[in-house]
Every structure is written in structure tokens, then in C-alpha cells.
Amino acid sequence: MQYRIVFPTLLATLSLFACNNSDSPANLATDTTTLSSTPTTSMTPALTAEMAQVSRAYVPALFYTNNTAAPQPIAAAGKAALSRLDSRWQAFVVNSTATFPPATTAKPAVDTHLLAAKNTLDQVSAYPADLSAAHEHLEDIRTVMLQMRRDNGVDDVMDTLTLAHRSMGDVIAAFTGATTPALLTQQHKADLTVQLANYISAFNTLAARKIDSELFGFSPAKTQGIQAAISASKQNNTALQDALLLNDNAAILAAANKVKPLFVKLFLAYGDFLSPSAPQWGAFDQAYIPALFASNNTAATFENVQAAQTALTALETRWNVLGSATTPSRYPVTLQTPLNWTTYFSAINTNIATSKAALEAALAAGDFPTDITPAHEPLEDIRMQLLVLRTLENYAWVMDPITRYHHGFEPALTAVKNVADGSQLTAEITAIIAQTLPVLQAEMPKMVTAVQQLDPTLYAFSAEKQAALNTSLTAQTNNLEALAAALTANDSAAIVARTKQVKALFVPFFLQFGG
């Protein structure tokens, strides 16, 4: 097979957010006749999967650097995202040497832009910081990759997105200056009519593609979200078209102003925004577990309440790096909203505030010992919110199978709470335990795998601690097997003992993840 790769003398800047299309080369026009809705690729399936991961790493890097006044958390997230993109790209090039030489040909250009973007971020010394120079280099990278793929028979959704983006930018440019309906001129409307037709054609090509959920690792819920985003854009395009025909300035401007945010929502859906912040999620867990443990007290002394407050303050500090409602964070509302994360982050902010208020109320009442579990329950809800969020993003995180296992055993542990021995075991309680066991048996292998695959640096685990975690998991697995045998033998004493042992073995294991 003959491979071709051609780079323009001046790489175009197809800014996703700024929509500056004046330098776009002619070969990036919206004529997408060479693209099929069913991808055919000269890359192997394994390389295609790796290319998808490069794209997933690319989107966050582009987003975070699209900022002329970035606070420290955004700049830090940008550096992390860029590092991840570089790592994914270099691995792709190495693995493609024998079967897809164009990647090697493209490497010098991509590497040059990656290095220039890195240098821009490394030189930041004060905040807010202008990251736009890094962003422009990343824009150039997608132009290089588009040509690398299209010139060699690779049909990739990211390139279809790029072509649709260019047409979208022309739509935005067509009504520049029309900030109110009264300022919308006949020339604006004439230009909009032309550019909208081009955009609809390009967008419909994108919409006709099958969403490759398996390739990009999209959950069913995420896939539905992408389908909804496509539908919303198509409906808005039709609304804008209708408004232009009716010469309704207010409706024209309302629909035109939605074109860009709706497209951005679709583009961002292809990014992996959780991986670049993995160290921060690990740090959050290390603060979360002590706060959860300290607040789980029905007879707290004054000192216990103060300790719970200290732990909660540490938790809030770690959370503020990620998703604060009031200070700059790695996941600002401008990112949460298009990703459909707002519900989860808002709930977590509320839960932290509720927990703080409960502890403050306990201190104000001055009646000790006191029950501070009203501060514990909102914290329990936080890990469920994060579990749902990471499930939406199909993101494997060690805490999630642990959380599912923990919540899975609660019905059985609640049932035997007041059971002293086998003589007090009823058929009803036995049935609850029997129903719980399969849930635990399903989650235990997931816990084992998650711990085995865990990057120990995320929790600052030593080799000894990792070994201890694996030993604990072996003990917990053996206990489940013993519980299953006890249920089969109808051994009441063993059933009670083994059920209670589920939690006794789990708690010290769980606490190891706390800082």
C-alpha cells in the first residue's frame, strides 16, 4: 500500500471555541464526499482503538488551553492533559511503525507542536495565565492528524467533527456584531443563509455516522447523551433555517447563538476528562475516607466532633481543587454543563455544606456525647454521586467496585446486627443473606482486579501496603466462599459468623485508602 501525507506550509487554526477560520486551508472545505458514514480504515483494529484513545486525550488538552485568563487549577489540568496526550501519541506511533508508516511521517510535526505547547505551559509563572499559544499549537495538531488519516484512507469521526466545526465557525462569523435583533442586518442574514446550508450539510454527515461506543468506551448513558446532543443541534439548525425564511430577527439570533454551544457539547463528549485528574481524585479519596469514618459516630464527644470537622475541612480542600462551587477548579461549570456533570457536582457541594452544618449544629448544642451521623449520611451520598458519574463516563476507578461491594453487604449486615449467634437466626434473615451473597461474589473479583491494576502512586502506596491489600482481598474472598458453604450446609452458627466477618474484614481494608 502506498501511504501519503501532505502538510500545508501554514497549518490552519481551526479553533473549536474561538471559531477563527480565516486561515483554514482549502483542502479542509466542507465537501465531505470522500468520507463514508461507515468507517473503512487502513489501520489495524488495535491501532484504530489506540487512535481513539489519542483523540480522547486530545479533547481535554484542547479545552483546558483555550483560556486567556486561566486560574492555577485550569493551567495545571492543561499540563496534565497535554502530558497524557503526548504519552498516548508516542505509544501510538511506536505501535504503528510496521503497519501504518504515516504516523511516523507525521511525528515530527506533531511533536514540534506538542513541545511548543508544553513550553508555553511550563513558562506560566503567574495567574490568571494566557494559555492561548498552547491552544493554537494543539489546533495545528488536529490539522496534521486529519491529513495523516484522510490522505491514507482512514475515516475518523474526529475529522468529521473538524470539518463540521469549520462550517460552524463560518456560521458564527456570519452574524458577527449582531448582538441584538435590531443589529441583525440583511447582509448578516444573507451570509447566515449561505453558511447555514454548508453547516447543515457538514453536520448531517457527522450525524449520519454510527456512534462507535465500543471504540471510544462510551457507556449506554453516554451514547444516549451524544445522540441527544446530535438531535438538539439538528433541531436548532432547522429552527435557524425556519427563522431565516420568516425573517424573524429575534428567532434568528436566538437560534444562531445556540449553534456553537450545542456543537461544543458534542465535541467535548469525545474527551476523557477524568484521567488527567487521577492524582487529584486519589487525593480526594484519601481525605474522604477519614471524614466518612470520623462522622460515623452516634456518641461523639466534643473532641470527636472537632476531629470530624478537621477531617471534613481537609475533604473540602481536596474537593475544591476538583469542583468547587465558589473558587476556580479543574472542573468549572463551563465544563460540567456540556458534559452533563452539573447534577453530580452540585449534589456533592450541597452534601459537603450539609455535613458541615450538622457538625456546627452539634457543637452549638453543646450536649455531649451526641449523634453526628446526620453529618455522615451526606458524605455517604458523595461516593454514590461519584460512582454514578464515573459509570456514565465508563471510567474505571478503584473506589467504585469497593463502594458497590460495601453497599452490597449492608442488607445482610443490617439483618444480623442484633443476632448474637446461630440460635437467633431466622429463615427470613437467612434469605436476606442468601440474596446478598451473589452481589458480593460478583463485585469481589472486580475489587481484586481494580487493586491489582491500581497505580500505587495515586495513593502513595508502598509495595508492602499493596501486598497487605491483596492479602486482605484473599481473606475476604475466602470468607465469601465459607459463607456460601455455610448457607449450603444450613450451618446457622457459621452463617452468622461469616456474615459478620464480611464487614470485619472489609473495614480495615477500606481504611487503607484513607490518607
Coordinates of C-alpha atoms in Angstrom, one line a residue:
M1 CA 0.0 0.0 0.0
Q2 CA 1.2 3.5 -0.8
Y3 CA 0.9 6.0 2.0
R4 CA 0.7 9.7 1.5
I5 CA 0.9 12.6 4.0
V6 CA 0.9 16.2 3.0
F7 CA 1.3 19.2 5.3
P8 CA 0.4 22.7 4.2
T9 CA 3.1 25.4 4.5
L10 CA 1.0 27.2 7.1
L11 CA -1.0 24.8 9.3
A12 CA -4.6 26.1 9.8
T13 CA -6.0 27.1 13.1
L14 CA -9.5 25.6 13.4
S15 CA -10.3 26.9 16.8
L16 CA -13.1 24.9 18.4
F17 CA -14.1 27.8 20.6
A18 CA -12.7 30.9 19.0
C19 CA -14.0 29.9 15.6
N20 CA -11.3 31.8 13.8
N21 CA -11.4 30.3 10.3
S22 CA -9.7 32.9 8.2
D23 CA -6.6 30.8 7.8
S24 CA -8.3 27.5 7.1
P25 CA -6.8 25.8 4.0
A26 CA -8.9 24.9 1.0
N27 CA -8.4 21.2 1.5
L28 CA -10.5 21.5 4.7
A29 CA -13.6 22.6 2.9
T30 CA -16.9 21.2 4.0
D31 CA -17.1 18.9 1.0
T32 CA -17.1 15.5 2.8
T33 CA -17.8 13.3 -0.2
T34 CA -14.6 11.3 0.5
L35 CA -15.9 10.3 3.9
S36 CA -18.2 7.4 4.3
S37 CA -20.7 7.0 7.2
T38 CA -19.3 3.5 7.8
P39 CA -15.6 3.9 8.5
T40 CA -13.1 2.0 6.4
T41 CA -9.6 2.1 7.7
S42 CA -6.1 1.1 6.6
M43 CA -5.2 0.8 10.3
T44 CA -5.5 -2.4 12.2
P45 CA -8.3 -2.7 14.7
A46 CA -5.8 -2.4 17.5
L47 CA -4.3 0.8 16.1
T48 CA -7.8 2.2 15.5
A49 CA -8.5 1.7 19.2
E50 CA -5.3 3.4 20.1
M51 CA -6.1 6.3 17.8
A52 CA -9.4 6.7 19.6
Q53 CA -7.5 7.0 22.9
V54 CA -5.3 9.6 21.3
S55 CA -8.4 11.6 20.4
R56 CA -9.9 11.1 23.8
A57 CA -6.7 12.6 25.3
Y58 CA -6.6 15.4 22.8
V59 CA -10.0 16.9 23.6
P60 CA -9.2 17.8 27.2
A61 CA -5.9 19.3 26.2
L62 CA -7.6 21.5 23.7
F63 CA -10.3 22.6 26.1
Y64 CA -8.1 23.5 29.0
T65 CA -5.7 25.5 26.9
N66 CA -8.5 27.5 25.3
N67 CA -8.1 30.2 28.0
T68 CA -6.6 33.6 28.0
A69 CA -7.0 34.0 31.8
A70 CA -6.6 30.6 33.3
P71 CA -6.6 30.2 37.0
Q72 CA -4.0 27.8 38.5
P73 CA -6.3 24.7 38.6
I74 CA -7.1 25.1 34.9
A75 CA -3.4 25.6 33.9
A76 CA -2.5 22.5 36.0
A77 CA -5.2 20.5 34.3
G78 CA -3.9 21.7 31.0
K79 CA -0.4 20.4 31.7
A80 CA -1.7 17.1 32.9
A81 CA -4.0 16.7 29.8
L82 CA -1.1 17.7 27.5
S83 CA 1.2 15.1 29.1
R84 CA -1.4 12.4 28.7
L85 CA -1.9 13.3 25.1
D86 CA 1.8 13.2 24.4
S87 CA 2.0 9.8 26.1
R88 CA -0.9 8.4 24.1
W89 CA 0.5 9.8 20.8
Q90 CA 4.0 8.4 21.3
A91 CA 2.7 5.0 22.1
F92 CA 0.5 5.1 19.0
V93 CA 3.5 6.0 16.8
V94 CA 5.6 3.2 18.3
N95 CA 2.9 0.6 17.7
S96 CA 2.1 1.8 14.2
T97 CA 5.6 1.7 12.8
A98 CA 5.2 -1.6 10.9
T99 CA 1.5 -1.3 9.8
F100 CA 0.8 2.5 9.5
P101 CA 4.0 4.4 8.5
P102 CA 2.2 7.7 8.1
A103 CA 2.2 8.1 11.8
T104 CA 6.0 8.1 11.8
T105 CA 5.9 10.7 9.0
A106 CA 3.6 12.9 11.0
K107 CA 5.5 12.5 14.2
P108 CA 8.0 15.4 13.7
A109 CA 5.2 17.9 13.1
V110 CA 3.0 16.7 15.9
D111 CA 6.0 16.5 18.3
T112 CA 7.0 20.0 17.4
H113 CA 3.6 21.4 18.3
L114 CA 3.4 19.3 21.5
L115 CA 6.8 20.6 22.6
A116 CA 5.8 24.2 21.8
A117 CA 2.5 23.8 23.7
K118 CA 4.4 22.3 26.7
N119 CA 6.9 25.1 26.7
T120 CA 4.1 27.6 26.8
L121 CA 2.5 25.9 29.9
D122 CA 5.9 25.4 31.6
Q123 CA 6.6 29.1 31.3
V124 CA 3.5 30.1 33.2
S125 CA 4.6 31.9 36.4
A126 CA 1.5 33.9 37.4
Y127 CA -2.2 33.5 37.4
P128 CA -4.5 34.1 35.6
A129 CA -2.4 33.0 32.7
D130 CA -2.8 33.2 28.9
L131 CA -2.7 29.6 27.5
S132 CA -3.9 30.5 24.0
A133 CA -0.4 30.0 22.4
A134 CA -0.5 26.3 23.6
H135 CA -4.1 26.1 22.3
E136 CA -3.1 27.2 18.8
H137 CA -0.4 24.5 18.6
L138 CA -3.0 21.9 19.6
E139 CA -5.3 23.2 16.9
D140 CA -2.4 22.7 14.4
I141 CA -2.1 19.1 15.7
R142 CA -5.5 18.1 14.7
T143 CA -4.9 19.5 11.2
V144 CA -1.8 17.3 10.9
M145 CA -3.7 14.3 12.2
L146 CA -6.7 15.0 9.9
Q147 CA -4.4 14.9 6.8
M148 CA -2.5 11.9 8.1
R149 CA -5.7 10.0 8.3
R150 CA -7.6 11.2 5.3
D151 CA -4.7 11.1 2.9
N152 CA -4.3 7.4 3.8
G153 CA -7.8 6.1 3.7
V154 CA -8.6 6.4 7.4
D155 CA -12.1 7.6 8.1
D156 CA -12.2 9.0 11.7
V157 CA -15.0 10.7 13.5
M158 CA -12.7 13.4 14.8
D159 CA -12.0 14.5 11.3
T160 CA -15.7 14.7 10.5
L161 CA -16.1 16.8 13.6
T162 CA -13.3 19.1 12.5
L163 CA -14.9 19.6 9.1
A164 CA -18.3 20.3 10.7
H165 CA -16.5 22.6 13.2
R166 CA -15.1 24.7 10.3
S167 CA -18.6 25.2 8.9
M168 CA -19.9 26.0 12.3
G169 CA -17.3 28.7 12.6
D170 CA -18.4 30.2 9.4
V171 CA -22.0 30.4 10.7
I172 CA -20.8 32.2 13.8
A173 CA -18.7 34.6 11.7
A174 CA -21.7 35.4 9.5
F175 CA -23.5 37.3 12.3
T176 CA -20.5 38.9 14.0
G177 CA -21.6 42.2 15.5
A178 CA -25.3 41.3 15.7
T179 CA -25.5 41.3 19.5
T180 CA -29.2 42.2 19.4
P181 CA -32.0 41.6 16.9
A182 CA -32.0 45.2 15.9
L183 CA -28.4 44.9 14.8
L184 CA -29.0 42.0 12.6
T185 CA -28.7 43.3 9.0
Q186 CA -29.8 42.0 5.7
Q187 CA -26.2 41.2 4.9
H188 CA -25.9 39.2 8.2
K189 CA -29.0 37.2 7.2
A190 CA -27.8 36.6 3.6
D191 CA -24.4 35.4 4.9
L192 CA -26.1 33.2 7.5
T193 CA -28.4 31.6 4.9
V194 CA -25.4 30.6 2.8
Q195 CA -23.2 29.4 5.7
L196 CA -26.0 27.6 7.5
A197 CA -26.6 25.5 4.4
N198 CA -23.0 24.5 4.4
Y199 CA -23.0 23.7 8.1
I200 CA -26.2 21.6 7.8
S201 CA -24.6 19.6 5.1
A202 CA -21.4 19.0 7.1
F203 CA -23.3 18.3 10.4
N204 CA -25.6 15.9 8.7
T205 CA -22.6 13.9 7.5
L206 CA -21.5 13.8 11.1
A207 CA -24.9 12.9 12.4
A208 CA -25.2 10.0 9.8
R209 CA -22.2 8.2 11.4
K210 CA -22.8 5.4 13.7
I211 CA -21.6 6.3 17.2
D212 CA -18.8 3.8 17.9
S213 CA -19.4 3.4 21.6
E214 CA -17.3 0.4 21.9
L215 CA -14.3 2.0 20.2
F216 CA -14.4 5.1 22.4
G217 CA -15.6 3.3 25.5
F218 CA -18.9 5.1 25.9
S219 CA -21.4 3.8 28.4
P220 CA -25.0 3.4 27.2
A221 CA -26.0 6.6 29.0
K222 CA -23.1 8.5 27.4
T223 CA -24.1 7.2 24.0
Q224 CA -27.7 8.4 24.6
G225 CA -26.3 11.8 25.6
I226 CA -24.3 12.1 22.4
Q227 CA -27.4 11.1 20.4
A228 CA -29.4 13.8 22.3
A229 CA -26.7 16.3 21.5
I230 CA -26.8 15.5 17.8
S231 CA -30.6 15.8 17.8
A232 CA -30.5 19.1 19.6
S233 CA -28.1 20.5 17.1
K234 CA -30.2 19.3 14.2
Q235 CA -33.4 20.8 15.7
N236 CA -31.6 24.1 16.3
N237 CA -30.3 24.1 12.7
T238 CA -33.8 23.6 11.5
A239 CA -35.1 26.4 13.8
L240 CA -32.5 28.8 12.5
Q241 CA -33.3 27.9 8.9
D242 CA -37.0 28.5 9.6
A243 CA -36.3 31.8 11.3
L244 CA -34.3 33.0 8.3
L245 CA -37.2 32.1 6.0
L246 CA -39.6 34.0 8.2
N247 CA -37.2 36.9 8.6
D248 CA -37.7 36.8 12.3
N249 CA -34.7 38.6 13.7
A250 CA -35.3 37.6 17.4
A251 CA -35.7 33.9 16.5
I252 CA -32.7 34.1 14.1
L253 CA -30.4 35.4 16.8
A254 CA -31.7 33.1 19.4
A255 CA -31.0 30.0 17.3
A256 CA -27.7 31.3 15.9
N257 CA -26.4 31.9 19.4
K258 CA -27.1 28.2 20.2
V259 CA -25.1 26.8 17.3
K260 CA -21.7 27.0 18.9
P261 CA -22.6 25.7 22.4
L262 CA -24.5 22.8 21.0
F263 CA -21.6 21.8 18.8
V264 CA -19.1 22.2 21.6
K265 CA -21.2 19.9 23.8
L266 CA -21.0 17.2 21.2
F267 CA -17.2 17.6 20.7
L268 CA -16.4 17.6 24.4
A269 CA -18.3 14.3 24.8
Y270 CA -15.5 12.6 23.0
G271 CA -12.9 13.6 25.6
D272 CA -11.7 11.7 28.6
F273 CA -11.7 14.4 31.3
L274 CA -11.3 12.2 34.3
S275 CA -7.9 10.6 33.6
P276 CA -5.8 13.8 33.6
S277 CA -7.0 14.5 37.2
A278 CA -6.5 10.9 38.5
P279 CA -3.9 12.1 41.1
Q280 CA -6.4 14.6 42.4
W281 CA -9.2 12.0 42.6
G282 CA -6.8 9.8 44.6
A283 CA -6.0 12.7 46.9
F284 CA -9.7 13.3 47.3
D285 CA -10.3 9.7 48.4
Q286 CA -7.5 10.0 50.9
A287 CA -9.3 12.9 52.6
Y288 CA -12.8 11.5 52.0
I289 CA -12.4 8.2 53.9
P290 CA -11.2 9.8 57.2
A291 CA -14.1 12.3 57.0
L292 CA -16.5 9.5 56.4
F293 CA -15.1 7.5 59.3
A294 CA -14.9 10.4 61.8
S295 CA -18.6 11.4 61.2
N296 CA -19.9 7.8 61.7
N297 CA -20.4 8.3 65.4
T298 CA -23.6 8.1 67.4
A299 CA -21.9 9.1 70.7
A300 CA -19.4 11.7 69.8
T301 CA -17.5 13.7 72.4
F302 CA -16.6 17.3 72.0
E303 CA -13.2 16.2 70.8
N304 CA -14.7 13.7 68.3
V305 CA -16.8 16.5 66.7
Q306 CA -13.8 18.7 66.4
A307 CA -11.8 15.9 64.8
A308 CA -14.7 15.3 62.4
Q309 CA -14.7 19.0 61.5
T310 CA -10.9 18.9 60.8
A311 CA -11.3 15.8 58.6
L312 CA -14.2 17.5 56.7
T313 CA -12.2 20.7 56.2
A314 CA -9.4 18.5 54.6
L315 CA -12.0 16.9 52.4
E316 CA -13.5 20.2 51.3
T317 CA -10.0 21.5 50.5
R318 CA -9.3 18.5 48.3
W319 CA -12.7 18.8 46.7
N320 CA -12.3 22.5 45.9
V321 CA -9.4 21.5 43.6
L322 CA -11.8 19.4 41.6
G323 CA -15.2 21.0 41.6
S324 CA -15.7 23.9 44.0
A325 CA -18.9 25.9 43.5
T326 CA -17.1 29.2 44.6
T327 CA -13.4 29.0 43.7
P328 CA -11.5 28.1 40.5
S329 CA -11.3 24.3 40.0
R330 CA -10.3 21.7 37.4
Y331 CA -13.9 21.2 36.5
P332 CA -15.6 24.6 36.1
V333 CA -19.2 25.0 35.3
T334 CA -18.3 25.7 31.7
L335 CA -17.1 22.1 31.5
Q336 CA -19.6 20.5 33.8
T337 CA -22.6 21.8 31.9
P338 CA -21.7 20.4 28.4
L339 CA -20.6 17.1 29.9
N340 CA -23.9 16.7 31.8
W341 CA -22.0 16.6 35.1
T342 CA -23.6 19.5 36.9
T343 CA -26.1 17.4 38.8
Y344 CA -23.3 15.3 40.4
F345 CA -21.1 18.2 41.3
S346 CA -23.9 20.4 42.6
A347 CA -25.0 17.5 44.8
I348 CA -21.5 17.0 46.2
N349 CA -21.1 20.7 47.0
T350 CA -24.5 20.5 48.8
N351 CA -23.6 17.4 50.7
I352 CA -20.4 18.9 52.0
A353 CA -22.2 22.0 53.1
T354 CA -24.9 19.9 54.8
S355 CA -22.3 17.8 56.6
K356 CA -20.5 21.0 57.8
A357 CA -23.8 22.4 59.1
A358 CA -24.6 19.3 61.0
L359 CA -21.2 19.3 62.8
E360 CA -21.6 23.0 63.6
A361 CA -25.0 22.4 65.0
A362 CA -23.7 19.6 67.2
L363 CA -21.0 21.9 68.6
A364 CA -23.5 24.7 69.1
A365 CA -25.9 22.4 71.0
G366 CA -23.1 21.5 73.4
D367 CA -24.8 18.3 74.5
F368 CA -22.2 15.5 74.6
P369 CA -21.9 12.7 73.8
T370 CA -24.0 13.4 70.7
D371 CA -25.1 11.7 67.5
I372 CA -23.2 13.2 64.5
T373 CA -24.4 10.7 61.9
P374 CA -26.5 13.5 60.3
A375 CA -23.1 14.7 59.1
H376 CA -22.2 11.2 57.9
E377 CA -25.1 10.5 55.7
P378 CA -24.4 13.4 53.2
L379 CA -20.9 12.1 52.9
E380 CA -22.1 8.6 52.1
D381 CA -24.1 10.1 49.3
I382 CA -21.0 11.7 47.8
R383 CA -19.4 8.4 46.9
M384 CA -22.7 7.3 45.2
Q385 CA -22.7 10.5 43.2
L386 CA -19.1 9.9 42.1
L387 CA -19.9 6.2 41.3
V388 CA -22.8 7.2 39.0
L389 CA -20.6 9.9 37.3
R390 CA -17.8 7.5 36.7
T391 CA -20.2 4.9 35.4
L392 CA -21.6 7.5 33.0
E393 CA -18.1 8.1 31.7
N394 CA -17.3 4.3 31.8
Y395 CA -14.2 5.3 33.8
A396 CA -12.6 2.5 35.9
W397 CA -11.7 3.8 39.4
V398 CA -10.7 1.5 42.2
M399 CA -13.2 3.1 44.7
D400 CA -16.2 2.1 42.6
P401 CA -16.2 -1.7 43.0
I402 CA -15.3 -1.1 46.6
T403 CA -18.3 1.2 47.0
R404 CA -20.6 -1.3 45.3
Y405 CA -19.3 -4.1 47.5
H406 CA -19.8 -2.1 50.6
H407 CA -23.4 -1.1 49.7
G408 CA -24.0 -4.7 48.6
F409 CA -23.3 -6.2 52.0
E410 CA -25.4 -3.6 54.0
P411 CA -28.7 -5.5 53.8
A412 CA -27.1 -8.7 55.3
L413 CA -25.2 -6.8 58.0
T414 CA -28.3 -4.9 59.0
A415 CA -30.2 -8.2 59.2
V416 CA -27.7 -9.8 61.6
K417 CA -27.0 -6.7 63.6
N418 CA -28.9 -7.9 66.6
V419 CA -28.3 -11.6 66.0
A420 CA -25.9 -12.9 68.7
D421 CA -25.4 -16.4 67.4
G422 CA -26.9 -19.1 65.2
S423 CA -29.8 -19.9 67.6
Q424 CA -31.3 -16.5 66.8
L425 CA -31.0 -16.8 63.0
T426 CA -34.4 -16.9 61.3
A427 CA -35.4 -18.1 57.9
E428 CA -36.1 -14.5 56.8
I429 CA -32.6 -13.3 57.8
T430 CA -31.1 -16.3 56.1
A431 CA -33.0 -15.4 52.9
I432 CA -31.6 -11.9 53.0
I433 CA -28.1 -13.2 53.4
A434 CA -28.6 -15.6 50.6
Q435 CA -29.8 -12.8 48.3
T436 CA -26.8 -10.6 49.3
L437 CA -24.1 -13.2 48.7
P438 CA -24.3 -13.3 44.8
V439 CA -24.0 -9.5 44.8
L440 CA -20.8 -9.7 46.8
Q441 CA -19.5 -12.6 44.8
A442 CA -20.0 -10.5 41.6
E443 CA -18.2 -7.5 43.0
M444 CA -15.3 -9.2 44.7
P445 CA -13.4 -10.1 41.5
K446 CA -13.8 -6.6 40.3
M447 CA -12.3 -5.3 43.6
V448 CA -9.4 -7.7 43.2
T449 CA -8.8 -6.6 39.6
A450 CA -9.0 -3.0 40.4
V451 CA -6.5 -3.2 43.2
Q452 CA -4.1 -5.3 41.1
Q453 CA -4.3 -2.7 38.3
L454 CA -4.0 0.3 40.6
D455 CA -1.3 2.8 40.1
P456 CA 0.2 2.9 43.6
T457 CA 1.4 6.5 43.2
L458 CA -2.2 7.7 43.2
Y459 CA -2.5 6.8 46.9
A460 CA 1.2 6.8 47.7
F461 CA 1.0 3.0 48.5
S462 CA 4.2 1.2 49.3
A463 CA 4.8 -2.3 48.0
E464 CA 4.1 -3.5 51.5
K465 CA 0.8 -1.8 51.6
Q466 CA -0.2 -3.2 48.2
A467 CA 0.7 -6.6 49.4
A468 CA -1.4 -6.1 52.5
L469 CA -4.4 -5.1 50.4
N470 CA -4.1 -8.2 48.3
T471 CA -3.8 -10.4 51.4
S472 CA -6.9 -8.8 52.7
L473 CA -8.8 -9.4 49.5
T474 CA -7.8 -13.0 49.6
A475 CA -9.1 -13.3 53.1
Q476 CA -12.4 -11.6 52.1
T477 CA -12.7 -13.9 49.1
N478 CA -12.2 -17.0 51.3
N479 CA -14.8 -15.7 53.7
L480 CA -17.4 -15.4 51.0
E481 CA -16.6 -19.0 49.9
A482 CA -17.0 -20.1 53.5
L483 CA -20.3 -18.2 53.8
A484 CA -21.6 -19.9 50.6
A485 CA -20.6 -23.3 52.1
A486 CA -22.4 -22.4 55.4
L487 CA -25.6 -21.5 53.5
T488 CA -25.5 -24.7 51.6
A489 CA -25.0 -26.7 54.8
N490 CA -27.6 -24.6 56.6
D491 CA -25.0 -24.1 59.4
S492 CA -26.6 -21.3 61.4
A493 CA -23.6 -20.5 63.6
A494 CA -21.3 -20.3 60.6
I495 CA -23.8 -18.3 58.6
V496 CA -23.9 -15.6 61.3
A497 CA -20.2 -15.6 62.0
R498 CA -19.2 -15.5 58.3
T499 CA -21.8 -12.7 57.6
K500 CA -20.4 -10.5 60.4
Q501 CA -16.9 -11.3 59.2
V502 CA -17.7 -9.7 55.8
K503 CA -17.7 -6.2 57.4
A504 CA -15.0 -7.0 59.9
L505 CA -12.6 -7.8 57.1
F506 CA -13.8 -5.0 54.8
V507 CA -13.4 -2.0 57.2
P508 CA -9.6 -2.2 57.7
F509 CA -9.2 -2.8 54.0
F510 CA -11.3 0.2 53.1
L511 CA -9.5 2.4 55.7
Q512 CA -6.1 1.7 54.0
F513 CA -7.2 4.1 51.2
G514 CA -7.5 7.0 53.6
G515 CA -4.6 9.4 54.0

